[in-house]
Amino acid sequence: MTPARETSLPNPSPTSKTARRSKAARASPREARSAAEIFGVLRIRIAQQQIAPGAKLRETDLAEEFGVSRARIRDALGALEQRGLVERIPNRGAVVTRLDLSQVFHIYDIREVLEGLAARLATQNVPNATWKEDFARFQGPLKELIERGELTEYVEHYERLRRKIIEAAGNPLLAEMLDIIFEKTQVLIRRIIILPGRPEIGRRQHAAMLQAMCRGAAEEAETIRRNGLRSARLSLEKYQHFIL
């Protein structure tokens, strides 16, 4: 009788071993990104319109990109939905929220109140000298930037001052609310800033606000900031067909 042949499983190829190790590494809890980290990345992409309004966010594609489970992607998308950056549409899934015109104007009405409040609190909370360098910058160097047409650098200074004021205001809830607004309108804000005549108008308004802050005139700083945002809203209304 012919002895039974011993059956053995084929040795996995080096390629398949490597693939499994790579997959395991991606799924490792120590290396995989958390839902909060994924939320942070997607939040920036949406705010900067690297992902366009109305675009669909596919769980499968995102899970593959970040090397995590679809459940973790769903958690991140849920956080984005709570911030109003994503909406769930039946039969389409998660889609980047698209702002309509009325929403944009409503947001600017809210910005006027909140950023005015931030300017007042910041003036009250820190020494007057805190704003001297910023005032000097908006008085001279930024005027020269605008005259040379270097608007990207001007916008960077504007956003840096905005963050500094919000931090100095020392109100976490206010900071969170302004953060949410900024996420939704970051690209729009940049478009308004570079409208015809707006850079110089905005520079003068910020210089006036900072001058008031240097004097400790908190209510005056609030009023100037609110008037500045009202002016920006009027520009948005005038040029809405070009920037929305």
mmCIF file of C-alpha atoms in Angstrom:
data_model
loop_
_atom_site.group_PDB
_atom_site.id
_atom_site.type_symbol
_atom_site.label_atom_id
_atom_site.label_comp_id
_atom_site.label_asym_id
_atom_site.label_seq_id
_atom_site.Cartn_x
_atom_site.Cartn_y
_atom_site.Cartn_z
ATOM 1 C CA MET A 1 0.000 0.000 0.000
ATOM 2 C CA THR A 2 1.327 3.359 -0.909
ATOM 3 C CA PRO A 3 1.914 5.417 2.230
ATOM 4 C CA ALA A 4 -0.352 8.400 2.628
ATOM 5 C CA ARG A 5 1.237 11.556 1.367
ATOM 6 C CA GLU A 6 1.637 14.196 4.053
ATOM 7 C CA THR A 7 -0.295 17.290 3.162
ATOM 8 C CA SER A 8 1.263 20.636 3.988
ATOM 9 C CA LEU A 9 0.053 24.178 3.499
ATOM 10 C CA PRO A 10 2.067 26.233 1.025
ATOM 11 C CA ASN A 11 4.427 28.746 2.548
ATOM 12 C CA PRO A 12 3.091 32.257 2.128
ATOM 13 C CA SER A 13 5.061 34.313 -0.315
ATOM 14 C CA PRO A 14 7.207 37.193 0.999
ATOM 15 C CA THR A 15 4.886 39.553 -0.794
ATOM 16 C CA SER A 16 1.782 38.314 1.016
ATOM 17 C CA LYS A 17 3.634 38.415 4.366
ATOM 18 C CA THR A 18 4.614 42.005 3.712
ATOM 19 C CA ALA A 19 1.069 42.924 2.743
ATOM 20 C CA ARG A 20 -0.311 41.384 5.937
ATOM 21 C CA ARG A 21 2.282 43.137 8.080
ATOM 22 C CA SER A 22 1.474 46.426 6.372
ATOM 23 C CA LYS A 23 -2.250 45.933 6.924
ATOM 24 C CA ALA A 24 -1.675 44.995 10.553
ATOM 25 C CA ALA A 25 0.475 48.070 11.059
ATOM 26 C CA ARG A 26 -2.237 50.287 9.637
ATOM 27 C CA ALA A 27 -4.790 48.737 11.948
ATOM 28 C CA SER A 28 -2.539 48.880 15.029
ATOM 29 C CA PRO A 29 -4.183 51.010 17.740
ATOM 30 C CA ARG A 30 -0.807 52.514 18.568
ATOM 31 C CA GLU A 31 -0.249 53.755 15.027
ATOM 32 C CA ALA A 32 -3.736 54.313 13.633
ATOM 33 C CA ARG A 33 -5.067 57.850 13.744
ATOM 34 C CA SER A 34 -7.782 58.638 16.221
ATOM 35 C CA ALA A 35 -11.187 59.941 15.166
ATOM 36 C CA ALA A 36 -10.185 63.329 16.623
ATOM 37 C CA GLU A 37 -7.057 63.475 14.438
ATOM 38 C CA ILE A 38 -9.010 62.508 11.329
ATOM 39 C CA PHE A 39 -11.620 65.128 12.207
ATOM 40 C CA GLY A 40 -8.850 67.738 12.449
ATOM 41 C CA VAL A 41 -7.427 66.892 9.033
ATOM 42 C CA LEU A 42 -10.814 66.847 7.297
ATOM 43 C CA ARG A 43 -11.860 70.028 9.069
ATOM 44 C CA ILE A 44 -8.891 71.933 7.611
ATOM 45 C CA ARG A 45 -9.496 70.504 4.132
ATOM 46 C CA ILE A 46 -13.133 71.586 4.224
ATOM 47 C CA ALA A 47 -12.402 75.048 5.677
ATOM 48 C CA GLN A 48 -9.801 75.721 2.965
ATOM 49 C CA GLN A 49 -12.048 74.180 0.280
ATOM 50 C CA GLN A 50 -9.500 71.495 -0.548
ATOM 51 C CA ILE A 51 -12.710 69.471 -0.428
ATOM 52 C CA ALA A 52 -15.345 71.447 -2.299
ATOM 53 C CA PRO A 53 -18.818 72.258 -0.918
ATOM 54 C CA GLY A 54 -21.239 69.549 -2.009
ATOM 55 C CA ALA A 55 -18.509 66.907 -2.334
ATOM 56 C CA LYS A 56 -19.296 63.433 -1.033
ATOM 57 C CA LEU A 57 -17.098 61.987 1.711
ATOM 58 C CA ARG A 58 -16.863 58.238 1.091
ATOM 59 C CA GLU A 59 -16.218 56.191 4.197
ATOM 60 C CA THR A 60 -14.411 53.445 2.272
ATOM 61 C CA ASP A 61 -11.986 55.854 0.601
ATOM 62 C CA LEU A 62 -11.260 57.691 3.840
ATOM 63 C CA ALA A 63 -10.780 54.457 5.786
ATOM 64 C CA GLU A 64 -8.222 53.355 3.216
ATOM 65 C CA GLU A 65 -6.448 56.724 3.225
ATOM 66 C CA PHE A 66 -6.111 56.927 7.014
ATOM 67 C CA GLY A 67 -5.625 53.199 7.581
ATOM 68 C CA VAL A 68 -8.502 52.858 10.031
ATOM 69 C CA SER A 69 -11.892 51.173 10.240
ATOM 70 C CA ARG A 70 -15.022 52.668 8.718
ATOM 71 C CA ALA A 71 -16.425 52.933 12.261
ATOM 72 C CA ARG A 72 -13.646 55.382 13.131
ATOM 73 C CA ILE A 73 -14.354 57.382 9.971
ATOM 74 C CA ARG A 74 -18.030 57.523 10.939
ATOM 75 C CA ASP A 75 -17.045 58.949 14.323
ATOM 76 C CA ALA A 76 -14.981 61.671 12.611
ATOM 77 C CA LEU A 77 -17.807 62.455 10.178
ATOM 78 C CA GLY A 78 -20.229 62.660 13.097
ATOM 79 C CA ALA A 79 -18.016 65.302 14.728
ATOM 80 C CA LEU A 80 -17.895 67.249 11.458
ATOM 81 C CA GLU A 81 -21.681 67.036 11.233
ATOM 82 C CA GLN A 82 -22.006 68.490 14.737
ATOM 83 C CA ARG A 83 -19.867 71.464 13.615
ATOM 84 C CA GLY A 84 -22.153 71.996 10.629
ATOM 85 C CA LEU A 85 -19.389 71.204 8.131
ATOM 86 C CA VAL A 86 -20.980 67.987 6.886
ATOM 87 C CA GLU A 87 -24.560 66.886 6.412
ATOM 88 C CA ARG A 88 -26.021 63.407 5.963
ATOM 89 C CA ILE A 89 -28.203 63.108 2.883
ATOM 90 C CA PRO A 90 -30.379 60.008 2.326
ATOM 91 C CA ASN A 91 -28.946 57.727 -0.369
ATOM 92 C CA ARG A 92 -25.845 59.927 -0.667
ATOM 93 C CA GLY A 93 -24.174 59.674 2.724
ATOM 94 C CA ALA A 94 -21.954 62.416 4.148
ATOM 95 C CA VAL A 95 -21.666 65.539 1.992
ATOM 96 C CA VAL A 96 -19.734 68.758 2.646
ATOM 97 C CA THR A 97 -22.206 71.480 3.604
ATOM 98 C CA ARG A 98 -22.846 74.154 1.017
ATOM 99 C CA LEU A 99 -23.686 77.620 2.397
ATOM 100 C CA ASP A 100 -26.443 79.534 0.668
ATOM 101 C CA LEU A 101 -26.523 83.310 0.415
ATOM 102 C CA SER A 102 -28.877 83.909 3.320
ATOM 103 C CA GLN A 103 -26.711 81.760 5.624
ATOM 104 C CA VAL A 104 -23.620 83.752 4.694
ATOM 105 C CA PHE A 105 -25.291 87.059 5.606
ATOM 106 C CA HIS A 106 -26.591 85.592 8.869
ATOM 107 C CA ILE A 107 -23.069 84.468 9.744
ATOM 108 C CA TYR A 108 -21.723 87.965 9.116
ATOM 109 C CA ASP A 109 -24.361 89.428 11.436
ATOM 110 C CA ILE A 110 -23.162 87.033 14.148
ATOM 111 C CA ARG A 111 -19.489 87.727 13.406
ATOM 112 C CA GLU A 112 -20.098 91.426 13.908
ATOM 113 C CA VAL A 113 -21.355 90.870 17.450
ATOM 114 C CA LEU A 114 -18.870 88.164 18.469
ATOM 115 C CA GLU A 115 -15.702 89.729 17.056
ATOM 116 C CA GLY A 116 -16.702 93.096 18.503
ATOM 117 C CA LEU A 117 -17.068 91.404 21.879
ATOM 118 C CA ALA A 118 -13.672 89.725 21.438
ATOM 119 C CA ALA A 119 -12.028 93.100 20.768
ATOM 120 C CA ARG A 120 -13.581 94.590 23.901
ATOM 121 C CA LEU A 121 -12.608 91.669 26.153
ATOM 122 C CA ALA A 122 -9.087 91.543 24.733
ATOM 123 C CA THR A 123 -8.639 95.254 25.445
ATOM 124 C CA GLN A 124 -9.842 94.803 29.016
ATOM 125 C CA ASN A 125 -7.837 91.660 29.739
ATOM 126 C CA VAL A 126 -4.273 92.498 28.738
ATOM 127 C CA PRO A 127 -1.947 95.498 29.167
ATOM 128 C CA ASN A 128 -2.390 98.285 26.621
ATOM 129 C CA ALA A 129 1.206 97.835 25.455
ATOM 130 C CA THR A 130 0.291 94.363 24.147
ATOM 131 C CA TRP A 131 -1.066 95.948 20.970
ATOM 132 C CA LYS A 132 1.624 98.527 20.207
ATOM 133 C CA GLU A 133 3.596 96.357 17.772
ATOM 134 C CA ASP A 134 0.414 95.298 15.994
ATOM 135 C CA PHE A 135 -0.684 98.928 15.685
ATOM 136 C CA ALA A 136 2.709 99.935 14.258
ATOM 137 C CA ARG A 137 2.546 97.030 11.794
ATOM 138 C CA PHE A 138 -0.898 97.988 10.500
ATOM 139 C CA GLN A 139 0.123 101.644 10.316
ATOM 140 C CA GLY A 140 3.246 101.173 8.193
ATOM 141 C CA PRO A 141 4.517 97.808 6.907
ATOM 142 C CA LEU A 142 1.087 96.421 5.996
ATOM 143 C CA LYS A 143 0.211 99.591 4.095
ATOM 144 C CA GLU A 144 3.359 99.029 2.037
ATOM 145 C CA LEU A 145 2.410 95.372 1.453
ATOM 146 C CA ILE A 146 -0.958 96.444 0.076
ATOM 147 C CA GLU A 147 0.627 99.075 -2.158
ATOM 148 C CA ARG A 148 2.943 96.392 -3.578
ATOM 149 C CA GLY A 149 0.004 94.048 -4.100
ATOM 150 C CA GLU A 150 1.379 91.416 -1.706
ATOM 151 C CA LEU A 151 -2.042 90.474 -0.398
ATOM 152 C CA THR A 152 -1.269 86.901 0.664
ATOM 153 C CA GLU A 153 1.148 88.144 3.321
ATOM 154 C CA TYR A 154 -1.311 90.847 4.342
ATOM 155 C CA VAL A 155 -4.033 88.208 4.882
ATOM 156 C CA GLU A 156 -1.633 86.156 7.012
ATOM 157 C CA HIS A 157 -1.036 89.161 9.292
ATOM 158 C CA TYR A 158 -4.786 89.768 9.489
ATOM 159 C CA GLU A 159 -5.467 86.174 10.534
ATOM 160 C CA ARG A 160 -2.609 86.234 13.056
ATOM 161 C CA LEU A 161 -4.074 89.344 14.711
ATOM 162 C CA ARG A 162 -7.512 87.761 14.734
ATOM 163 C CA ARG A 163 -6.171 84.725 16.614
ATOM 164 C CA LYS A 164 -4.277 86.939 19.066
ATOM 165 C CA ILE A 165 -7.396 88.954 19.898
ATOM 166 C CA ILE A 166 -9.512 85.841 20.435
ATOM 167 C CA GLU A 167 -6.872 84.338 22.712
ATOM 168 C CA ALA A 168 -6.556 87.566 24.713
ATOM 169 C CA ALA A 169 -10.339 87.726 25.108
ATOM 170 C CA GLY A 170 -9.998 84.726 27.403
ATOM 171 C CA ASN A 171 -13.486 83.329 26.802
ATOM 172 C CA PRO A 172 -13.393 79.649 25.708
ATOM 173 C CA LEU A 173 -17.029 79.587 24.583
ATOM 174 C CA LEU A 174 -16.564 82.726 22.497
ATOM 175 C CA ALA A 175 -13.399 81.235 20.993
ATOM 176 C CA GLU A 176 -15.254 78.041 20.081
ATOM 177 C CA MET A 177 -18.107 79.935 18.440
ATOM 178 C CA LEU A 178 -15.723 82.086 16.403
ATOM 179 C CA ASP A 179 -13.752 78.984 15.475
ATOM 180 C CA ILE A 180 -16.864 77.342 14.053
ATOM 181 C CA ILE A 181 -17.725 80.488 12.095
ATOM 182 C CA PHE A 182 -14.190 80.740 10.742
ATOM 183 C CA GLU A 183 -14.283 77.110 9.591
ATOM 184 C CA LYS A 184 -17.367 77.822 7.503
ATOM 185 C CA THR A 185 -16.210 81.119 6.031
ATOM 186 C CA GLN A 186 -12.388 81.041 5.882
ATOM 187 C CA VAL A 187 -12.228 81.013 2.083
ATOM 188 C CA LEU A 188 -15.006 83.598 1.822
ATOM 189 C CA ILE A 189 -13.219 85.915 4.277
ATOM 190 C CA ARG A 190 -10.086 85.791 2.135
ATOM 191 C CA ARG A 191 -12.091 86.609 -0.976
ATOM 192 C CA ILE A 192 -13.734 89.615 0.659
ATOM 193 C CA ILE A 193 -10.413 90.937 1.961
ATOM 194 C CA ILE A 194 -8.996 91.180 -1.564
ATOM 195 C CA LEU A 195 -12.032 92.825 -3.186
ATOM 196 C CA PRO A 196 -11.352 96.183 -4.862
ATOM 197 C CA GLY A 197 -10.397 98.709 -2.195
ATOM 198 C CA ARG A 198 -11.055 96.303 0.706
ATOM 199 C CA PRO A 199 -7.424 95.673 1.751
ATOM 200 C CA GLU A 200 -6.767 99.367 2.432
ATOM 201 C CA ILE A 201 -10.192 99.892 4.022
ATOM 202 C CA GLY A 202 -9.625 96.886 6.264
ATOM 203 C CA ARG A 203 -6.110 98.015 7.163
ATOM 204 C CA ARG A 204 -7.331 101.451 8.237
ATOM 205 C CA GLN A 205 -10.152 99.937 10.269
ATOM 206 C CA HIS A 206 -7.793 97.555 12.048
ATOM 207 C CA ALA A 207 -5.302 100.342 12.709
ATOM 208 C CA ALA A 208 -8.077 102.435 14.275
ATOM 209 C CA MET A 209 -9.206 99.508 16.409
ATOM 210 C CA LEU A 210 -5.650 98.798 17.563
ATOM 211 C CA GLN A 211 -5.094 102.449 18.377
ATOM 212 C CA ALA A 212 -8.142 102.306 20.646
ATOM 213 C CA MET A 213 -6.838 99.097 22.217
ATOM 214 C CA CYS A 214 -3.483 100.752 22.892
ATOM 215 C CA ARG A 215 -5.367 103.425 24.839
ATOM 216 C CA GLY A 216 -7.433 100.862 26.733
ATOM 217 C CA ALA A 217 -10.634 102.150 25.113
ATOM 218 C CA ALA A 218 -12.437 98.798 25.120
ATOM 219 C CA GLU A 219 -15.903 99.968 24.021
ATOM 220 C CA GLU A 220 -14.439 102.091 21.244
ATOM 221 C CA ALA A 221 -12.417 99.101 19.976
ATOM 222 C CA GLU A 222 -15.605 97.014 19.969
ATOM 223 C CA THR A 223 -17.506 99.647 18.008
ATOM 224 C CA ILE A 224 -14.753 99.999 15.404
ATOM 225 C CA ARG A 225 -14.533 96.235 14.924
ATOM 226 C CA ARG A 226 -18.293 95.914 14.538
ATOM 227 C CA ASN A 227 -18.364 98.753 12.005
ATOM 228 C CA GLY A 228 -15.555 97.061 10.097
ATOM 229 C CA LEU A 229 -17.478 93.804 9.807
ATOM 230 C CA ARG A 230 -20.611 95.674 8.797
ATOM 231 C CA SER A 231 -18.564 97.292 6.046
ATOM 232 C CA ALA A 232 -17.294 93.868 4.941
ATOM 233 C CA ARG A 233 -20.874 92.593 4.792
ATOM 234 C CA LEU A 234 -21.857 95.500 2.533
ATOM 235 C CA SER A 235 -18.965 94.639 0.207
ATOM 236 C CA LEU A 236 -20.143 91.046 0.176
ATOM 237 C CA GLU A 237 -23.628 92.163 -0.826
ATOM 238 C CA LYS A 238 -22.214 94.356 -3.589
ATOM 239 C CA TYR A 239 -19.896 91.708 -5.075
ATOM 240 C CA GLN A 240 -21.827 88.556 -4.131
ATOM 241 C CA HIS A 241 -22.155 87.347 -7.718
ATOM 242 C CA PHE A 242 -18.381 87.393 -8.129
ATOM 243 C CA ILE A 243 -17.336 85.642 -4.934
ATOM 244 C CA LEU A 244 -20.163 83.256 -3.994
#
